[in-house]
Structures are given as C-alpha cells and as structure tokens.
Amino acid sequence: MPQTQRVTRATFRALGRTAPPLALALGSVAYWRPGPPAPVRLADRPVHDSARRGSLVHRPTFRGGARRTTQVATYSWGEPGAPGVLLVHGWRSRASAFGRIVEDLTAAGLRVVSYDAPAHGDSGGRGRTGLDDLDIIRRLSDAENAPWAAVVGHSLGVLAAGIALHEGVRTERFTGISALTSVRSATDWFVRVSGLPWALRDRFATAVQRYGLPGEPDVYERFDLLAHPVPASVPALWIHDAGDRMNPHALSEQLHEAHASSSELFTTTGLGHNKILGDPVVRSRILDHLAAPASA
C-alpha cells in the first residue's frame, strides 16, 4: 500500500473515532471527487481519434452544478445505418477505455455509441451521479429511435445502464463487466478502503447523499440492480474477474442470481478490474453473446 494511502487511512480511522462529524464531512467530499480526467491510453488513441464526435448540453445533478450547464462529449463509430450498441464507462474512466471492444463491434458490422460522463474524459462538470448517466443514456436512446442491439457497461456504468433499462430504455442484449450492484455497495467500498470505522457506515451513506444529491433522498432505493433488475426479456451476460479488488466477484454472482431466467455469468482470472476490457477471450465472449439466438 502506498505511503499516502496508509496516511489517509490512518487519518480517517482516527477522525472516525475522535471526530465523526468531521470524518463524515471530509469523506463525503472525497467520495464524490473523480480526480483529474483519465487520459486516452496510447493503445486506445487510434480508436479515440477515429470517432465521429458530438456533444450534448447537460445540466448536472451533482450539488453545485444544478444552475450551470456543461458539455458532454459523445462518440460514435461504424456505419451510420448499422444496428447500434451503447457503451457506458466506469468511474475515473472514459469512453476510449472500450477501445478494443469498439474495434470488435465495428468489425462485426455494428455501430457504437458512447460518451464521457460529466467530470470524465473530455466532458465538463464537477462531478458525476447516476442521475447524470440516466439523463444522458435516455437522450442518446431517444435519438436512436429503435432498441439498441446491445448495451455494455463497465463497473459504475453497469449500474447506470442497468437502471436505465429497468426504467424503460430498450435493448436486445445487455453485458455488465466488473459490475457494481448499487450505490450502497459503492459507499460501502469507500468505507472499507478509506479507513472509516465500519460503525459509521450508515451515517456515511446519509452524509454522501446529502452532500452530493441533497434533493434525492431515494437514490439508494432507486439505484439498486438487485431490487430493480434488467427486464427478464433482455438476455444478460455478466463478466467479472475472480480477483477484482475494486468490485468483488460476488457482486456479479448476486446479479446473475437476480437475473437467473435470462442470465449468464462468465468468470476470468488474473485480469483485475480494468484489464478485463481488453482481453481477447472477454471480447470474443461479448460478440458470442450478441450473436446468440434470441431463445438462448
């Protein structure tokens, strides 16, 4: 563990015991901070540069941004008239992280659409919430004027995309990679890695909501893919690495069980949370899922 991370954990642990309100306040700020936008990786640069670029004017939902609109960067690849696939990236990531998957999908004759979430990639904004993703996904879906051939999410993007499908966005297939099941699982993860005492778990979840989304008290109930699964009519594929240190493999196991009637679980080893996106076997499995007969 890096020295700075050890110091941070020790600080939160000490404050959690001696000054809980201060620990909760500082933790809430840190929880919502995505940090500097992730750069385009060298391996993904050709895909990123080849995209047809656009933008959406978006009104952020994160506290402090409600009165100020920002630009959300959008991307598309492939023949304009081909069936569309929507990709939704994770926290501290960007659309270009799907570079190898974009190449596979376009080579298969599909058109790919994606975006950089607020405060990520080339988009503006100070923070990102699930409500931002829902609004953007709906607007891109409305412009599609037909069901997506597939929707693919990674990490936080799985949760946002899955809830969008539960709430009416249409697709023929869904793939969740390194999935996050709920907002509550995200706040629990922060408590574990930050060093905050577990006894502050519930108070921290409340503090996070009040700081970032003060007008949305139902965010924990709404953003829960176990309680609000993808429609049973949509075949779902969950791909997760057994050694994922960000989102435990058990989360995809739970999602597979919750979607059992139309669900598959594919487990990898040695790929972790992010390398899984470029793995040839994973990419092949995604294409197989798209090509499988509807009754499979």
CSV table of C-alpha atoms in Angstrom, one decimal:
chain,number,residue,atom,x,y,z
A,1,MET,CA,0.0,0.0,0.0
A,2,PRO,CA,1.5,3.4,-1.0
A,3,GLN,CA,2.5,5.7,1.9
A,4,THR,CA,-0.1,8.4,1.0
A,5,GLN,CA,-2.8,5.8,1.1
A,6,ARG,CA,-1.6,4.5,4.5
A,7,VAL,CA,-1.6,8.0,5.9
A,8,THR,CA,-5.1,8.7,4.5
A,9,ARG,CA,-6.5,5.5,6.1
A,10,ALA,CA,-4.9,6.3,9.4
A,11,THR,CA,-6.3,9.8,9.3
A,12,PHE,CA,-9.9,8.7,8.5
A,13,ARG,CA,-9.6,6.0,11.1
A,14,ALA,CA,-8.5,8.4,13.8
A,15,LEU,CA,-11.1,11.1,12.9
A,16,GLY,CA,-13.8,8.5,12.7
A,17,ARG,CA,-13.2,7.7,16.4
A,18,THR,CA,-12.4,11.1,17.8
A,19,ALA,CA,-14.4,13.5,15.5
A,20,PRO,CA,-17.0,11.6,13.5
A,21,PRO,CA,-18.8,14.6,12.0
A,22,LEU,CA,-15.5,15.9,10.6
A,23,ALA,CA,-14.7,12.5,9.2
A,24,LEU,CA,-18.0,12.2,7.5
A,25,ALA,CA,-17.8,15.7,6.0
A,26,LEU,CA,-14.3,15.1,4.6
A,27,GLY,CA,-15.2,11.6,3.4
A,28,SER,CA,-18.3,12.9,1.6
A,29,VAL,CA,-16.2,15.4,-0.3
A,30,ALA,CA,-13.6,12.7,-1.2
A,31,TYR,CA,-16.2,10.2,-2.3
A,32,TRP,CA,-17.6,12.5,-5.0
A,33,ARG,CA,-14.2,13.7,-6.3
A,34,PRO,CA,-13.3,11.8,-9.5
A,35,GLY,CA,-9.9,13.5,-9.7
A,36,PRO,CA,-8.2,14.6,-13.0
A,37,PRO,CA,-9.8,13.2,-16.2
A,38,ALA,CA,-8.2,9.9,-17.3
A,39,PRO,CA,-6.1,10.5,-20.3
A,40,VAL,CA,-6.6,8.5,-23.5
A,41,ARG,CA,-4.3,5.5,-23.3
A,42,LEU,CA,-1.8,5.1,-26.2
A,43,ALA,CA,-3.3,1.8,-27.2
A,44,ASP,CA,-6.7,3.4,-27.5
A,45,ARG,CA,-5.6,6.6,-29.3
A,46,PRO,CA,-6.4,5.3,-32.8
A,47,VAL,CA,-10.0,4.4,-31.8
A,48,HIS,CA,-10.5,7.7,-30.0
A,49,ASP,CA,-9.2,9.7,-32.9
A,50,SER,CA,-11.3,7.9,-35.4
A,51,ALA,CA,-14.6,8.6,-33.7
A,52,ARG,CA,-17.3,10.9,-35.0
A,53,ARG,CA,-17.6,13.4,-32.2
A,54,GLY,CA,-20.6,15.3,-30.9
A,55,SER,CA,-21.8,16.9,-27.7
A,56,LEU,CA,-24.8,17.2,-25.5
A,57,VAL,CA,-25.7,20.3,-23.4
A,58,HIS,CA,-26.3,18.8,-20.0
A,59,ARG,CA,-27.5,20.2,-16.7
A,60,PRO,CA,-25.5,18.3,-14.0
A,61,THR,CA,-27.3,16.9,-11.0
A,62,PHE,CA,-24.3,17.0,-8.6
A,63,ARG,CA,-24.6,19.6,-5.9
A,64,GLY,CA,-23.2,23.0,-7.1
A,65,GLY,CA,-23.8,22.3,-10.8
A,66,ALA,CA,-27.6,22.5,-11.0
A,67,ARG,CA,-27.7,26.1,-12.3
A,68,ARG,CA,-24.8,25.7,-14.8
A,69,THR,CA,-25.0,23.6,-18.0
A,70,THR,CA,-22.0,21.8,-19.3
A,71,GLN,CA,-20.9,19.9,-22.4
A,72,VAL,CA,-20.9,16.1,-22.5
A,73,ALA,CA,-18.6,14.6,-25.2
A,74,THR,CA,-20.3,11.9,-27.3
A,75,TYR,CA,-18.7,9.5,-29.8
A,76,SER,CA,-19.8,7.1,-32.5
A,77,TRP,CA,-18.0,4.6,-34.7
A,78,GLY,CA,-19.1,2.4,-37.6
A,79,GLU,CA,-21.6,2.8,-40.4
A,80,PRO,CA,-24.3,5.3,-39.6
A,81,GLY,CA,-27.1,2.9,-40.6
A,82,ALA,CA,-25.9,-0.1,-38.8
A,83,PRO,CA,-27.5,-1.5,-35.6
A,84,GLY,CA,-26.3,0.5,-32.6
A,85,VAL,CA,-24.5,-0.6,-29.4
A,86,LEU,CA,-24.3,1.7,-26.4
A,87,LEU,CA,-21.2,1.6,-24.2
A,88,VAL,CA,-21.2,3.2,-20.7
A,89,HIS,CA,-17.9,3.5,-18.9
A,90,GLY,CA,-17.0,3.4,-15.2
A,91,TRP,CA,-15.7,5.8,-12.5
A,92,ARG,CA,-12.5,7.6,-13.4
A,93,SER,CA,-12.6,6.2,-16.9
A,94,ARG,CA,-13.7,7.4,-20.3
A,95,ALA,CA,-15.3,6.1,-23.5
A,96,SER,CA,-12.0,5.3,-25.1
A,97,ALA,CA,-11.3,2.6,-22.4
A,98,PHE,CA,-13.6,0.4,-24.6
A,99,GLY,CA,-11.1,0.8,-27.5
A,100,ARG,CA,-10.6,-2.9,-28.3
A,101,ILE,CA,-14.3,-3.7,-27.8
A,102,VAL,CA,-15.2,-0.8,-30.2
A,103,GLU,CA,-12.9,-2.3,-32.8
A,104,ASP,CA,-14.5,-5.7,-32.4
A,105,LEU,CA,-18.1,-4.4,-32.6
A,106,THR,CA,-17.5,-2.2,-35.7
A,107,ALA,CA,-15.7,-5.1,-37.4
A,108,ALA,CA,-18.8,-7.2,-36.8
A,109,GLY,CA,-20.8,-4.6,-38.7
A,110,LEU,CA,-22.3,-2.7,-35.7
A,111,ARG,CA,-22.3,1.0,-34.9
A,112,VAL,CA,-21.0,2.0,-31.5
A,113,VAL,CA,-22.2,5.0,-29.4
A,114,SER,CA,-20.6,6.2,-26.2
A,115,TYR,CA,-19.9,9.3,-24.1
A,116,ASP,CA,-17.6,10.7,-21.5
A,117,ALA,CA,-19.6,11.1,-18.3
A,118,PRO,CA,-19.6,14.5,-16.6
A,119,ALA,CA,-16.3,15.3,-15.0
A,120,HIS,CA,-14.7,12.5,-17.0
A,121,GLY,CA,-12.7,12.4,-20.2
A,122,ASP,CA,-13.4,15.4,-22.5
A,123,SER,CA,-16.7,16.3,-20.8
A,124,GLY,CA,-17.2,19.3,-18.4
A,125,GLY,CA,-18.7,19.3,-15.0
A,126,ARG,CA,-17.5,18.9,-11.4
A,127,GLY,CA,-19.0,15.5,-10.5
A,128,ARG,CA,-20.9,12.5,-11.8
A,129,THR,CA,-24.0,11.0,-10.4
A,130,GLY,CA,-26.2,8.1,-11.6
A,131,LEU,CA,-28.9,10.7,-12.4
A,132,ASP,CA,-26.5,12.3,-14.9
A,133,ASP,CA,-25.9,9.0,-16.6
A,134,LEU,CA,-29.7,8.2,-16.7
A,135,ASP,CA,-30.4,11.5,-18.4
A,136,ILE,CA,-27.6,11.1,-21.0
A,137,ILE,CA,-28.5,7.5,-21.7
A,138,ARG,CA,-32.1,8.4,-22.3
A,139,ARG,CA,-31.3,11.2,-24.6
A,140,LEU,CA,-28.9,9.0,-26.7
A,141,SER,CA,-31.6,6.3,-26.7
A,142,ASP,CA,-34.3,8.7,-27.8
A,143,ALA,CA,-32.1,9.8,-30.7
A,144,GLU,CA,-31.6,6.1,-31.7
A,145,ASN,CA,-35.3,5.8,-32.4
A,146,ALA,CA,-35.0,1.9,-32.1
A,147,PRO,CA,-33.9,-0.5,-29.5
A,148,TRP,CA,-30.2,-0.8,-29.1
A,149,ALA,CA,-28.7,-4.1,-30.4
A,150,ALA,CA,-26.8,-4.2,-27.1
A,151,VAL,CA,-25.9,-2.1,-24.1
A,152,VAL,CA,-22.5,-2.8,-22.5
A,153,GLY,CA,-21.4,-1.3,-19.2
A,154,HIS,CA,-18.3,-1.4,-17.1
A,155,SER,CA,-18.2,-1.0,-13.3
A,156,LEU,CA,-20.3,2.0,-12.3
A,157,GLY,CA,-21.5,2.1,-15.9
A,158,VAL,CA,-23.2,-1.3,-15.4
A,159,LEU,CA,-25.3,0.1,-12.6
A,160,ALA,CA,-26.3,3.3,-14.5
A,161,ALA,CA,-27.1,1.4,-17.7
A,162,GLY,CA,-29.0,-1.4,-15.9
A,163,ILE,CA,-31.2,1.0,-14.1
A,164,ALA,CA,-31.9,2.9,-17.4
A,165,LEU,CA,-33.0,-0.4,-18.9
A,166,HIS,CA,-35.2,-1.2,-15.8
A,167,GLU,CA,-36.8,2.3,-16.3
A,168,GLY,CA,-37.6,1.8,-19.9
A,169,VAL,CA,-34.6,2.2,-22.2
A,170,ARG,CA,-34.8,-0.6,-24.8
A,171,THR,CA,-32.1,-3.1,-25.9
A,172,GLU,CA,-31.9,-6.6,-27.3
A,173,ARG,CA,-28.9,-7.6,-25.1
A,174,PHE,CA,-27.1,-6.4,-22.0
A,175,THR,CA,-23.5,-7.1,-20.9
A,176,GLY,CA,-22.2,-6.0,-17.5
A,177,ILE,CA,-18.4,-6.1,-16.9
A,178,SER,CA,-16.9,-5.8,-13.4
A,179,ALA,CA,-20.4,-4.8,-12.2
A,180,LEU,CA,-21.4,-2.6,-9.3
A,181,THR,CA,-24.8,-3.6,-7.9
A,182,SER,CA,-25.9,-0.5,-6.1
A,183,VAL,CA,-25.0,2.9,-4.8
A,184,ARG,CA,-24.9,1.4,-1.4
A,185,SER,CA,-22.2,-1.1,-2.5
A,186,ALA,CA,-20.2,1.9,-3.7
A,187,THR,CA,-20.4,3.8,-0.4
A,188,ASP,CA,-19.6,0.5,1.5
A,189,TRP,CA,-16.5,0.2,-0.7
A,190,PHE,CA,-15.4,3.7,0.2
A,191,VAL,CA,-15.8,3.0,3.9
A,192,ARG,CA,-13.6,-0.1,3.6
A,193,VAL,CA,-10.8,1.4,1.6
A,194,SER,CA,-10.7,4.8,3.3
A,195,GLY,CA,-10.3,3.5,6.8
A,196,LEU,CA,-13.5,5.0,8.2
A,197,PRO,CA,-14.8,2.8,11.1
A,198,TRP,CA,-17.5,0.4,9.8
A,199,ALA,CA,-19.7,1.6,12.6
A,200,LEU,CA,-20.1,4.9,10.6
A,201,ARG,CA,-21.3,3.0,7.5
A,202,ASP,CA,-25.0,4.2,7.7
A,203,ARG,CA,-24.1,7.7,8.7
A,204,PHE,CA,-21.6,8.0,5.9
A,205,ALA,CA,-24.2,6.8,3.3
A,206,THR,CA,-26.6,9.5,4.5
A,207,ALA,CA,-23.8,12.2,4.5
A,208,VAL,CA,-22.8,11.3,0.9
A,209,GLN,CA,-26.4,11.6,-0.3
A,210,ARG,CA,-26.9,15.0,1.5
A,211,TYR,CA,-23.7,16.4,0.1
A,212,GLY,CA,-23.9,15.3,-3.5
A,213,LEU,CA,-27.6,14.9,-4.1
A,214,PRO,CA,-29.4,16.8,-1.3
A,215,GLY,CA,-32.8,16.7,-3.2
A,216,GLU,CA,-32.7,13.0,-4.0
A,217,PRO,CA,-33.3,11.0,-0.7
A,218,ASP,CA,-34.4,7.9,-2.7
A,219,VAL,CA,-31.1,7.5,-4.5
A,220,TYR,CA,-30.2,4.3,-2.6
A,221,GLU,CA,-33.6,2.7,-3.2
A,222,ARG,CA,-33.6,3.7,-6.9
A,223,PHE,CA,-30.1,2.7,-7.9
A,224,ASP,CA,-30.1,-1.0,-6.8
A,225,LEU,CA,-29.9,-3.5,-9.6
A,226,LEU,CA,-30.7,-6.4,-7.3
A,227,ALA,CA,-34.0,-4.8,-6.3
A,228,HIS,CA,-34.6,-3.3,-9.8
A,229,PRO,CA,-33.2,-5.8,-12.3
A,230,VAL,CA,-32.9,-5.6,-16.1
A,231,PRO,CA,-36.1,-6.8,-17.7
A,232,ALA,CA,-36.3,-10.6,-18.0
A,233,SER,CA,-36.9,-10.2,-21.7
A,234,VAL,CA,-33.3,-8.9,-22.1
A,235,PRO,CA,-30.6,-11.6,-22.1
A,236,ALA,CA,-27.8,-10.5,-19.7
A,237,LEU,CA,-24.2,-11.5,-19.6
A,238,TRP,CA,-22.1,-10.7,-16.5
A,239,ILE,CA,-18.3,-10.8,-16.9
A,240,HIS,CA,-16.2,-10.5,-13.8
A,241,ASP,CA,-12.6,-11.3,-12.7
A,242,ALA,CA,-12.3,-13.6,-9.7
A,243,GLY,CA,-9.6,-11.3,-8.3
A,244,ASP,CA,-11.2,-7.9,-8.9
A,245,ARG,CA,-10.1,-5.7,-6.0
A,246,MET,CA,-12.5,-2.8,-6.8
A,247,ASN,CA,-15.8,-4.7,-7.2
A,248,PRO,CA,-15.7,-8.2,-5.7
A,249,HIS,CA,-16.7,-11.1,-8.0
A,250,ALA,CA,-19.6,-11.8,-5.6
A,251,LEU,CA,-21.4,-8.7,-6.9
A,252,SER,CA,-21.8,-10.3,-10.4
A,253,GLU,CA,-22.8,-13.6,-8.7
A,254,GLN,CA,-25.6,-11.8,-7.0
A,255,LEU,CA,-26.7,-10.1,-10.2
A,256,HIS,CA,-26.6,-13.4,-12.1
A,257,GLU,CA,-28.9,-14.9,-9.4
A,258,ALA,CA,-31.2,-11.9,-9.5
A,259,HIS,CA,-31.5,-12.2,-13.3
A,260,ALA,CA,-31.4,-16.1,-13.4
A,261,SER,CA,-34.1,-16.6,-16.0
A,262,SER,CA,-32.1,-14.7,-18.7
A,263,SER,CA,-28.6,-14.5,-17.3
A,264,GLU,CA,-25.1,-15.9,-17.9
A,265,LEU,CA,-22.0,-15.5,-15.7
A,266,PHE,CA,-18.5,-15.6,-17.2
A,267,THR,CA,-15.6,-15.6,-14.8
A,268,THR,CA,-12.0,-14.7,-15.6
A,269,THR,CA,-8.8,-14.9,-13.6
A,270,GLY,CA,-5.8,-12.6,-13.5
A,271,LEU,CA,-7.4,-9.6,-15.3
A,272,GLY,CA,-8.5,-7.5,-12.4
A,273,HIS,CA,-10.9,-4.6,-12.7
A,274,ASN,CA,-9.8,-2.8,-15.9
A,275,LYS,CA,-7.5,-5.1,-18.0
A,276,ILE,CA,-10.6,-7.2,-18.5
A,277,LEU,CA,-11.8,-4.7,-21.1
A,278,GLY,CA,-9.0,-5.6,-23.5
A,279,ASP,CA,-8.8,-9.3,-23.0
A,280,PRO,CA,-9.3,-11.2,-26.3
A,281,VAL,CA,-11.3,-14.0,-24.6
A,282,VAL,CA,-13.6,-11.5,-22.9
A,283,ARG,CA,-14.1,-9.6,-26.2
A,284,SER,CA,-14.9,-12.8,-28.0
A,285,ARG,CA,-17.4,-13.7,-25.3
A,286,ILE,CA,-19.2,-10.4,-25.8
A,287,LEU,CA,-19.5,-11.0,-29.5
A,288,ASP,CA,-20.8,-14.5,-28.9
A,289,HIS,CA,-23.5,-13.1,-26.6
A,290,LEU,CA,-24.6,-10.7,-29.3
A,291,ALA,CA,-24.8,-13.4,-31.9
A,292,ALA,CA,-26.6,-16.0,-29.8
A,293,PRO,CA,-30.1,-16.9,-30.9
A,294,ALA,CA,-32.8,-15.0,-29.1
A,295,SER,CA,-34.1,-18.1,-27.4
A,296,ALA,CA,-30.7,-18.9,-25.9
